[in-house]
């Protein structure tokens, strides 16, 4: 008997411990981590403040239920509201669940406030998670093929194509759900005019604007949330991944309009907003909100992209991204470079056949960036 996961092909590496952006395996080999547990470990490994916050809460109590006041949840919600202007945060467990809840809230809003409007426009090539509604929202056929019948009421428009969105709007549309950067889809960045246009359309047609910031949020792009680069204000923001400092935690961040829609029993989750995960979340948020934290993320990101662009290789087609969410599109298959990278001491990831995604801990140093770029350069010679 063994635990199994036939959905991934694991690497032949057993990790031992980590410090900052560095991981060590059981044989003592060192890796520069450019994956960060899939964009989760924002502050790297063994962050003292996160560890301390977790231990402190563990000694009080690990879990209660949603019927008891959770001080850590309240504190975190306040901090998130302060940077977004949101009215409230509903805490759940994963990115997919946060999107499920956002979909439920949008549908209830449509039912009560827009004559039963229920359709949600999402985008081709998007990714919103693996539960059924979140997966249906995901605009990629490859994730749908074994799961029919899917959840009804989703319409897919072309990303960065406002005319195509307009074409798909009718009276039954209650929400538009988008990622500011389609990360899993290959690191495709939304254009400013496109998101400004979406916001305008939503206002004109009385449609909710929902941004999925599960991967782009919490400082990854040099702002707390990536939508803040675009001078827009969404009605709902979903956040996850690094929110719990590596523990399962996600949040549905809502404005006034949605907050008043929610009533007793409209959603439930046994573990969501767990006090230990929220304790870690407070530590994460305190650090990423510090005065110079985002500035140094931006500086390092600019440096990383500049260094990557200096690599002259016919194998590279394009380098793109915002902040420390970087895509290297190759003229050839990317997956072999993940394996070669591991052998050479960097942890990489490919999101599409030809695209390498780089999402390191935000605390990676310039020296580590230099080392990683040197290895990438060698690989792509
Ligand atoms: N939304 C986006 C934009 C994501 O990138 C992901 C995961 O990669 C999810 C949702 C799903 O998150 P989770 O795996 O925590 O359910």
Tab-separated table of C-alpha atoms and ligand atoms in Angstrom:
chain	number	residue	atom	x	y	z
A	1	UNK	CA	0.000	0.000	0.000
A	2	UNK	CA	1.302	3.465	-0.829
A	3	UNK	CA	-0.080	6.939	-1.191
A	4	UNK	CA	-0.536	7.726	-4.825
A	5	UNK	CA	-0.926	10.572	-7.215
A	6	UNK	CA	-0.952	9.410	-10.810
A	7	UNK	CA	-1.721	12.953	-11.927
A	8	UNK	CA	1.902	14.104	-11.736
A	9	UNK	CA	5.252	12.599	-12.618
A	10	UNK	CA	7.341	13.347	-9.533
A	11	UNK	CA	11.024	14.272	-9.810
A	12	UNK	CA	13.620	12.000	-8.356
A	13	UNK	CA	14.355	14.466	-5.548
A	14	UNK	CA	13.436	14.298	-1.878
A	15	UNK	CA	13.594	17.671	-0.191
A	16	UNK	CA	15.104	18.101	3.216
A	17	UNK	CA	14.879	21.756	4.231
A	18	UNK	CA	14.896	25.290	2.944
A	19	UNK	CA	16.164	28.782	3.788
A	20	UNK	CA	14.961	31.843	1.913
A	21	UNK	CA	14.857	30.989	-1.789
A	22	UNK	CA	17.132	27.962	-1.386
A	23	UNK	CA	16.091	24.337	-0.946
A	24	UNK	CA	18.298	21.386	-0.018
A	25	UNK	CA	17.545	17.779	-0.836
A	26	UNK	CA	18.261	14.802	1.388
A	27	UNK	CA	21.635	14.273	-0.264
A	28	UNK	CA	22.630	17.837	0.614
A	29	UNK	CA	22.300	19.179	-2.944
A	30	UNK	CA	21.315	22.831	-3.143
A	31	UNK	CA	18.633	24.304	-5.442
A	32	UNK	CA	17.619	27.868	-6.236
A	33	UNK	CA	13.843	27.678	-6.132
A	34	UNK	CA	12.187	29.463	-9.067
A	35	UNK	CA	8.863	27.715	-8.475
A	36	UNK	CA	8.194	28.444	-4.776
A	37	UNK	CA	5.745	25.580	-4.281
A	38	UNK	CA	3.829	26.869	-7.336
A	39	UNK	CA	3.870	30.554	-6.439
A	40	UNK	CA	2.998	29.882	-2.795
A	41	UNK	CA	6.165	30.459	-0.762
A	42	UNK	CA	6.283	34.225	-1.178
A	43	UNK	CA	8.672	34.728	1.716
A	44	UNK	CA	10.745	31.666	1.014
A	45	UNK	CA	11.486	28.925	3.504
A	46	UNK	CA	11.881	29.183	7.235
A	47	UNK	CA	10.654	32.719	7.594
A	48	UNK	CA	11.004	33.418	11.297
A	49	UNK	CA	7.915	35.599	11.576
A	50	UNK	CA	5.665	33.067	9.871
A	51	UNK	CA	7.065	30.214	11.950
A	52	UNK	CA	6.593	32.186	15.163
A	53	UNK	CA	3.011	33.180	14.330
A	54	UNK	CA	2.110	29.570	13.525
A	55	UNK	CA	3.672	28.202	16.708
A	56	UNK	CA	1.987	30.848	18.836
A	57	UNK	CA	-1.461	29.945	17.497
A	58	UNK	CA	-0.842	26.186	17.670
A	59	UNK	CA	-0.218	26.538	21.391
A	60	UNK	CA	-3.550	28.373	21.821
A	61	UNK	CA	-5.782	26.148	19.673
A	62	UNK	CA	-5.479	24.766	16.148
A	63	UNK	CA	-9.064	24.692	15.004
A	64	UNK	CA	-12.478	25.753	16.231
A	65	UNK	CA	-15.494	26.307	14.000
A	66	UNK	CA	-16.947	29.250	12.155
A	67	UNK	CA	-19.365	29.856	15.015
A	68	UNK	CA	-16.604	31.279	17.198
A	69	UNK	CA	-14.968	34.644	16.784
A	70	UNK	CA	-11.573	34.155	15.125
A	71	UNK	CA	-9.287	37.014	16.031
A	72	UNK	CA	-6.661	36.097	13.405
A	73	UNK	CA	-9.291	36.097	10.669
A	74	UNK	CA	-10.586	39.503	11.698
A	75	UNK	CA	-7.113	41.017	11.794
A	76	UNK	CA	-6.243	39.640	8.361
A	77	UNK	CA	-9.536	40.779	6.852
A	78	UNK	CA	-8.912	44.281	8.173
A	79	UNK	CA	-5.462	44.416	6.589
A	80	UNK	CA	-6.762	43.163	3.242
A	81	UNK	CA	-9.661	45.618	3.311
A	82	UNK	CA	-7.274	48.472	4.069
A	83	UNK	CA	-5.338	47.895	0.820
A	84	UNK	CA	-8.323	47.063	-1.405
A	85	UNK	CA	-11.124	49.211	0.014
A	86	UNK	CA	-13.181	46.011	0.268
A	87	UNK	CA	-16.018	45.591	2.715
A	88	UNK	CA	-15.203	42.047	3.787
A	89	UNK	CA	-13.228	38.860	3.213
A	90	UNK	CA	-14.722	35.383	3.221
A	91	UNK	CA	-11.972	32.895	4.018
A	92	UNK	CA	-11.869	29.430	2.484
A	93	UNK	CA	-9.168	26.850	1.761
A	94	UNK	CA	-7.899	26.875	-1.824
A	95	UNK	CA	-7.834	28.962	-4.971
A	96	UNK	CA	-10.445	26.785	-6.645
A	97	UNK	CA	-12.767	27.077	-3.662
A	98	UNK	CA	-12.363	30.853	-3.555
A	99	UNK	CA	-13.451	30.977	-7.201
A	100	UNK	CA	-16.364	28.608	-6.515
A	101	UNK	CA	-17.532	30.937	-3.784
A	102	UNK	CA	-17.087	34.009	-6.004
A	103	UNK	CA	-19.227	32.264	-8.638
A	104	UNK	CA	-21.910	31.497	-6.031
A	105	UNK	CA	-21.935	35.076	-4.819
A	106	UNK	CA	-22.168	36.404	-8.380
A	107	UNK	CA	-25.048	34.059	-9.187
A	108	UNK	CA	-26.961	35.032	-6.059
A	109	UNK	CA	-26.388	38.691	-6.886
A	110	UNK	CA	-27.658	38.067	-10.427
A	111	UNK	CA	-30.720	36.282	-9.084
A	112	UNK	CA	-31.656	39.021	-6.641
A	113	UNK	CA	-30.431	42.152	-8.395
A	114	UNK	CA	-30.440	41.436	-12.124
A	115	UNK	CA	-33.564	39.437	-12.980
A	116	UNK	CA	-31.896	36.064	-12.534
A	117	UNK	CA	-28.814	36.815	-14.663
A	118	UNK	CA	-26.499	33.832	-14.219
A	119	UNK	CA	-23.962	33.680	-17.049
A	120	UNK	CA	-20.321	34.290	-16.296
A	121	UNK	CA	-17.914	35.381	-18.996
A	122	UNK	CA	-14.399	34.010	-18.553
A	123	UNK	CA	-11.477	33.861	-20.980
A	124	UNK	CA	-9.982	31.387	-23.362
A	125	UNK	CA	-6.700	30.045	-21.998
A	126	UNK	CA	-7.614	31.022	-18.421
A	127	UNK	CA	-7.139	28.893	-15.304
A	128	UNK	CA	-9.359	29.073	-12.236
A	129	UNK	CA	-8.896	25.750	-10.436
A	130	UNK	CA	-9.903	22.098	-10.515
A	131	UNK	CA	-13.305	21.868	-8.844
A	132	UNK	CA	-16.172	21.506	-11.289
A	133	UNK	CA	-17.431	25.090	-11.554
A	134	UNK	CA	-13.922	26.578	-11.338
A	135	UNK	CA	-12.770	24.108	-13.961
A	136	UNK	CA	-15.702	24.974	-16.202
A	137	UNK	CA	-14.753	28.636	-15.750
A	138	UNK	CA	-11.271	27.648	-16.932
A	139	UNK	CA	-11.216	28.347	-20.657
A	140	UNK	CA	-9.081	25.394	-21.726
A	141	UNK	CA	-10.619	22.410	-23.435
A	142	UNK	CA	-7.865	20.052	-22.269
A	143	UNK	CA	-9.154	20.334	-18.690
A	144	UNK	CA	-12.768	19.716	-19.701
A	145	UNK	CA	-12.576	16.673	-21.861
A	146	UNK	CA	-13.288	13.900	-19.331
A	147	UNK	CA	-15.745	15.791	-17.182
A	148	UNK	CA	-18.868	16.394	-19.208
A	149	UNK	CA	-21.513	17.423	-18.441
A	150	UNK	CA	-19.833	20.555	-17.142
A	151	UNK	CA	-21.430	23.234	-15.043
A	152	UNK	CA	-23.720	25.343	-17.253
A	153	UNK	CA	-23.645	29.122	-17.624
A	154	UNK	CA	-20.047	29.880	-18.642
A	155	UNK	CA	-19.113	31.740	-21.809
A	156	UNK	CA	-15.520	32.087	-23.073
A	157	UNK	CA	-14.237	35.252	-24.711
A	158	UNK	CA	-10.857	36.050	-26.257
A	159	UNK	CA	-8.391	37.483	-23.743
A	160	UNK	CA	-7.323	41.062	-24.533
A	161	UNK	CA	-10.189	41.373	-27.047
A	162	UNK	CA	-12.849	43.778	-25.822
A	163	UNK	CA	-15.001	43.422	-28.946
A	164	UNK	CA	-15.258	39.693	-28.350
A	165	UNK	CA	-16.358	40.322	-24.757
A	166	UNK	CA	-19.006	42.794	-25.931
A	167	UNK	CA	-20.284	40.262	-28.456
A	168	UNK	CA	-20.875	37.778	-25.640
A	169	UNK	CA	-22.741	40.133	-23.312
A	170	UNK	CA	-26.501	39.795	-23.012
A	171	UNK	CA	-29.037	40.408	-20.214
A	172	UNK	CA	-28.251	37.041	-18.673
A	173	UNK	CA	-24.613	37.881	-17.888
A	174	UNK	CA	-24.036	38.565	-14.182
A	175	UNK	CA	-20.221	38.623	-14.025
A	176	UNK	CA	-16.927	38.697	-15.866
A	177	UNK	CA	-14.091	36.714	-14.277
A	178	UNK	CA	-10.495	37.350	-15.369
A	179	UNK	CA	-6.851	36.903	-14.374
A	180	UNK	CA	-4.719	40.053	-14.762
A	181	UNK	CA	-1.995	37.719	-15.994
A	182	UNK	CA	-2.959	34.324	-17.370
A	183	UNK	CA	-0.241	32.527	-15.465
A	184	UNK	CA	-0.962	28.831	-15.896
A	185	UNK	CA	-2.054	29.650	-19.442
A	186	UNK	CA	1.499	30.702	-20.335
A	187	UNK	CA	2.109	34.092	-18.651
A	188	UNK	CA	-0.021	36.337	-20.878
A	189	UNK	CA	-0.386	39.837	-19.479
A	190	UNK	CA	-3.672	41.756	-19.753
A	191	UNK	CA	-3.390	45.030	-21.640
A	192	UNK	CA	-4.272	48.205	-19.792
A	193	UNK	CA	-6.961	49.284	-22.295
A	194	UNK	CA	-8.506	45.855	-22.091
A	195	UNK	CA	-9.017	45.868	-18.321
A	196	UNK	CA	-10.100	49.515	-18.324
A	197	UNK	CA	-12.561	48.569	-21.049
A	198	UNK	CA	-13.854	45.582	-19.062
A	199	UNK	CA	-14.442	47.790	-16.058
A	200	UNK	CA	-16.339	50.310	-18.208
A	201	UNK	CA	-18.473	47.602	-19.815
A	202	UNK	CA	-19.304	46.152	-16.411
A	203	UNK	CA	-20.440	49.551	-15.143
A	204	UNK	CA	-22.536	50.282	-18.237
A	205	UNK	CA	-24.201	46.870	-18.331
A	206	UNK	CA	-24.535	46.268	-14.584
A	207	UNK	CA	-22.179	43.298	-14.493
A	208	UNK	CA	-19.855	42.269	-11.650
A	209	UNK	CA	-16.128	42.421	-12.288
A	210	UNK	CA	-14.247	39.560	-10.613
A	211	UNK	CA	-10.479	39.270	-10.650
A	212	UNK	CA	-8.800	35.965	-9.891
A	213	UNK	CA	-5.602	36.971	-8.089
A	214	UNK	CA	-4.854	33.532	-6.702
A	215	UNK	CA	-1.500	33.527	-8.492
A	216	UNK	CA	-0.922	37.224	-9.191
A	217	UNK	CA	-1.808	38.543	-5.738
A	218	UNK	CA	0.106	39.306	-2.554
A	219	UNK	CA	3.077	41.163	-3.972
A	220	UNK	CA	3.971	38.768	-6.770
A	221	UNK	CA	3.783	41.527	-9.417
A	222	UNK	CA	5.183	44.348	-7.283
A	223	UNK	CA	1.740	45.498	-6.069
A	224	UNK	CA	-0.316	43.794	-3.380
A	225	UNK	CA	-2.782	42.819	-6.133
A	226	UNK	CA	-2.006	42.912	-9.846
A	227	UNK	CA	-5.252	44.729	-10.745
A	228	UNK	CA	-3.718	47.742	-8.969
A	229	UNK	CA	-1.390	48.197	-11.966
A	230	UNK	CA	-4.454	48.922	-14.097
A	231	UNK	CA	-6.304	51.665	-12.261
A	232	UNK	CA	-9.481	49.596	-11.973
A	233	UNK	CA	-11.609	48.524	-9.006
A	234	UNK	CA	-13.143	45.034	-9.142
A	235	UNK	CA	-16.246	43.972	-7.183
A	236	UNK	CA	-14.705	40.673	-6.085
A	237	UNK	CA	-11.054	39.611	-5.752
A	238	UNK	CA	-10.066	36.023	-5.095
A	239	UNK	CA	-6.731	35.367	-3.394
A	240	UNK	CA	-5.014	32.149	-2.373
A	241	UNK	CA	-1.670	30.386	-2.779
A	242	UNK	CA	0.703	32.412	-0.550
A	243	UNK	CA	-2.049	33.890	1.627
A	244	UNK	CA	-1.530	31.292	4.371
A	245	UNK	CA	2.277	31.358	4.213
A	246	UNK	CA	2.234	27.757	2.911
A	247	UNK	CA	-0.814	26.615	4.881
A	248	UNK	CA	-4.137	26.187	3.048
A	249	UNK	CA	-5.936	29.524	3.040
A	250	UNK	CA	-7.740	31.578	0.433
A	251	UNK	CA	-10.081	34.517	0.491
A	252	UNK	CA	-12.982	36.019	-1.413
A	253	UNK	CA	-12.620	39.755	-1.035
A	254	UNK	CA	-15.873	41.591	-1.715
A	255	UNK	CA	-17.200	45.119	-1.933
A	256	UNK	CA	-20.406	46.529	-0.425
A	257	UNK	CA	-22.562	45.245	-3.259
A	258	UNK	CA	-21.715	41.618	-2.558
A	259	UNK	CA	-21.281	41.826	1.189
A	260	UNK	CA	-24.945	42.665	1.649
A	261	UNK	CA	-25.983	39.739	-0.601
A	262	UNK	CA	-24.541	37.097	1.700
A	263	UNK	CA	-26.762	35.604	4.346
A	264	UNK	CA	-26.614	32.965	6.993
A	265	UNK	CA	-26.054	29.549	5.387
A	266	UNK	CA	-25.190	30.800	1.882
A	267	UNK	CA	-21.848	29.041	2.034
A	268	UNK	CA	-20.017	26.893	4.544
A	269	UNK	CA	-16.610	25.356	5.023
A	270	UNK	CA	-15.373	23.351	7.983
A	271	UNK	CA	-11.716	24.289	7.745
A	272	UNK	CA	-11.864	27.627	5.914
A	273	UNK	CA	-10.202	30.515	7.709
A	274	UNK	CA	-8.404	28.144	10.061
A	275	UNK	CA	-6.837	30.170	12.920
A	276	UNK	CA	-3.316	28.796	12.352
A	277	UNK	CA	-3.444	29.531	8.610
A	278	UNK	CA	-4.777	33.020	9.380
A	279	UNK	CA	-1.984	33.580	11.930
A	280	UNK	CA	0.494	32.800	9.156
A	281	UNK	CA	-1.525	35.013	6.805
A	282	UNK	CA	-1.164	37.960	9.160
A	283	UNK	CA	2.601	37.476	9.255
A	284	UNK	CA	2.724	37.311	5.440
A	285	UNK	CA	0.589	40.396	5.059
A	286	UNK	CA	2.580	42.401	7.604
A	287	UNK	CA	5.797	41.686	5.730
A	288	UNK	CA	4.538	42.315	2.197
A	289	UNK	CA	2.871	45.563	3.343
A	290	UNK	CA	6.103	46.966	4.793
A	291	UNK	CA	7.238	50.183	3.178
A	292	UNK	CA	10.010	48.984	0.905
A	293	UNK	CA	8.965	45.404	0.351
A	294	UNK	CA	7.126	45.874	-2.939
A	295	UNK	CA	9.774	48.306	-4.162
A	296	UNK	CA	12.447	45.649	-3.781
A	297	UNK	CA	10.221	43.074	-5.525
A	298	UNK	CA	9.919	45.427	-8.473
A	299	UNK	CA	13.654	46.153	-8.531
A	300	UNK	CA	14.537	42.471	-8.432
A	301	UNK	CA	11.936	41.641	-11.056
A	302	UNK	CA	13.265	44.323	-13.417
A	303	UNK	CA	16.772	43.028	-12.804
A	304	UNK	CA	15.746	39.408	-13.442
A	305	UNK	CA	13.942	40.270	-16.695
A	306	UNK	CA	16.841	42.468	-17.872
A	307	UNK	CA	19.337	39.680	-17.201
A	308	UNK	CA	17.154	37.116	-18.970
A	309	UNK	CA	16.773	39.423	-21.960
A	310	UNK	CA	20.560	39.725	-22.166
A	311	UNK	CA	20.755	35.995	-22.934
A	312	UNK	CA	21.239	35.767	-26.657
A	313	UNK	CA	19.797	32.437	-27.669
A	314	UNK	CA	17.908	31.411	-30.787
A	315	UNK	CA	15.919	29.098	-28.528
A	316	UNK	CA	14.184	32.055	-26.828
A	317	UNK	CA	11.129	33.491	-28.585
A	318	UNK	CA	9.925	35.947	-25.936
A	319	UNK	CA	10.359	36.921	-22.300
A	320	UNK	CA	7.318	38.502	-20.667
A	321	UNK	CA	5.590	39.094	-17.349
A	322	UNK	CA	5.085	41.592	-14.577
A	323	UNK	CA	7.073	41.468	-11.361
A	324	UNK	CA	8.326	38.065	-10.322
A	325	UNK	CA	5.872	36.234	-12.571
A	326	UNK	CA	7.950	35.695	-15.662
A	327	UNK	CA	7.401	33.578	-18.747
A	328	UNK	CA	10.152	32.456	-21.108
A	329	UNK	CA	8.604	31.315	-24.350
A	330	UNK	CA	10.905	29.029	-26.299
A	331	UNK	CA	11.015	28.039	-29.941
A	332	UNK	CA	11.100	24.427	-28.773
A	333	UNK	CA	9.759	22.110	-26.103
A	334	UNK	CA	10.339	23.507	-22.599
A	335	UNK	CA	9.762	20.461	-20.410
A	336	UNK	CA	13.248	18.990	-20.866
A	337	UNK	CA	14.719	22.181	-19.383
A	338	UNK	CA	12.880	21.535	-16.131
A	339	UNK	CA	14.805	18.285	-15.794
A	340	UNK	CA	18.109	19.849	-16.906
A	341	UNK	CA	17.499	22.723	-14.492
A	342	UNK	CA	17.071	20.317	-11.586
A	343	UNK	CA	20.319	18.577	-12.442
A	344	UNK	CA	22.024	21.963	-12.435
A	345	UNK	CA	20.494	23.249	-9.215
A	346	UNK	CA	17.482	25.350	-10.215
A	347	UNK	CA	13.820	24.463	-9.818
A	348	UNK	CA	11.841	25.513	-12.889
A	349	UNK	CA	8.396	24.761	-14.236
A	350	UNK	CA	6.853	24.645	-17.678
A	351	UNK	CA	3.217	25.653	-18.036
A	352	UNK	CA	2.653	24.980	-21.719
A	353	UNK	CA	4.701	22.848	-24.086
A	354	UNK	CA	7.000	25.752	-24.964
A	355	UNK	CA	6.759	28.061	-21.953
A	356	UNK	CA	8.869	28.164	-18.794
A	357	UNK	CA	7.208	29.913	-15.851
A	358	UNK	CA	9.380	31.584	-13.213
A	359	UNK	CA	7.723	32.389	-9.879
A	360	UNK	CA	10.461	32.500	-7.219
A	361	UNK	CA	10.000	33.491	-3.592
A	362	UNK	CA	9.809	37.291	-3.475
A	363	UNK	CA	12.822	37.261	-1.142
A	364	UNK	CA	15.183	35.841	-3.743
A	365	UNK	CA	18.453	37.830	-3.768
A	366	UNK	CA	20.173	39.441	-6.759
A	367	UNK	CA	23.059	37.038	-6.264
A	368	UNK	CA	20.688	34.093	-6.519
A	369	UNK	CA	19.099	35.649	-9.609
A	370	UNK	CA	22.578	35.973	-11.174
A	371	UNK	CA	23.310	32.326	-10.458
A	372	UNK	CA	19.952	31.163	-11.814
A	373	UNK	CA	20.327	33.239	-14.997
A	374	UNK	CA	23.805	31.807	-15.528
A	375	UNK	CA	22.393	28.271	-15.367
A	376	UNK	CA	19.496	29.172	-17.695
A	377	UNK	CA	21.947	30.757	-20.132
A	378	UNK	CA	24.087	27.608	-20.162
A	379	UNK	CA	21.011	25.445	-20.689
A	380	UNK	CA	19.771	27.481	-23.623
A	381	UNK	CA	23.148	27.793	-25.351
B	1	LIG	N1	-6.731	30.500	-9.951
B	1	LIG	C1	-5.512	30.705	-10.470
B	1	LIG	C2	-5.259	31.957	-11.245
B	1	LIG	C3	-4.486	29.773	-10.282
B	1	LIG	O1	-3.285	29.981	-10.815
B	1	LIG	C4	-4.772	28.612	-9.523
B	1	LIG	C5	-3.732	27.581	-9.302
B	1	LIG	O2	-2.735	27.513	-9.965
B	1	LIG	C6	-6.061	28.438	-9.007
B	1	LIG	C7	-7.011	29.401	-9.235
B	1	LIG	C8	-6.397	27.212	-8.213
B	1	LIG	O3	-5.815	27.256	-6.961
B	1	LIG	P1	-5.752	25.940	-6.045
B	1	LIG	O4	-4.812	24.998	-6.710
B	1	LIG	O5	-5.274	26.437	-4.720
B	1	LIG	O6	-7.139	25.407	-5.978
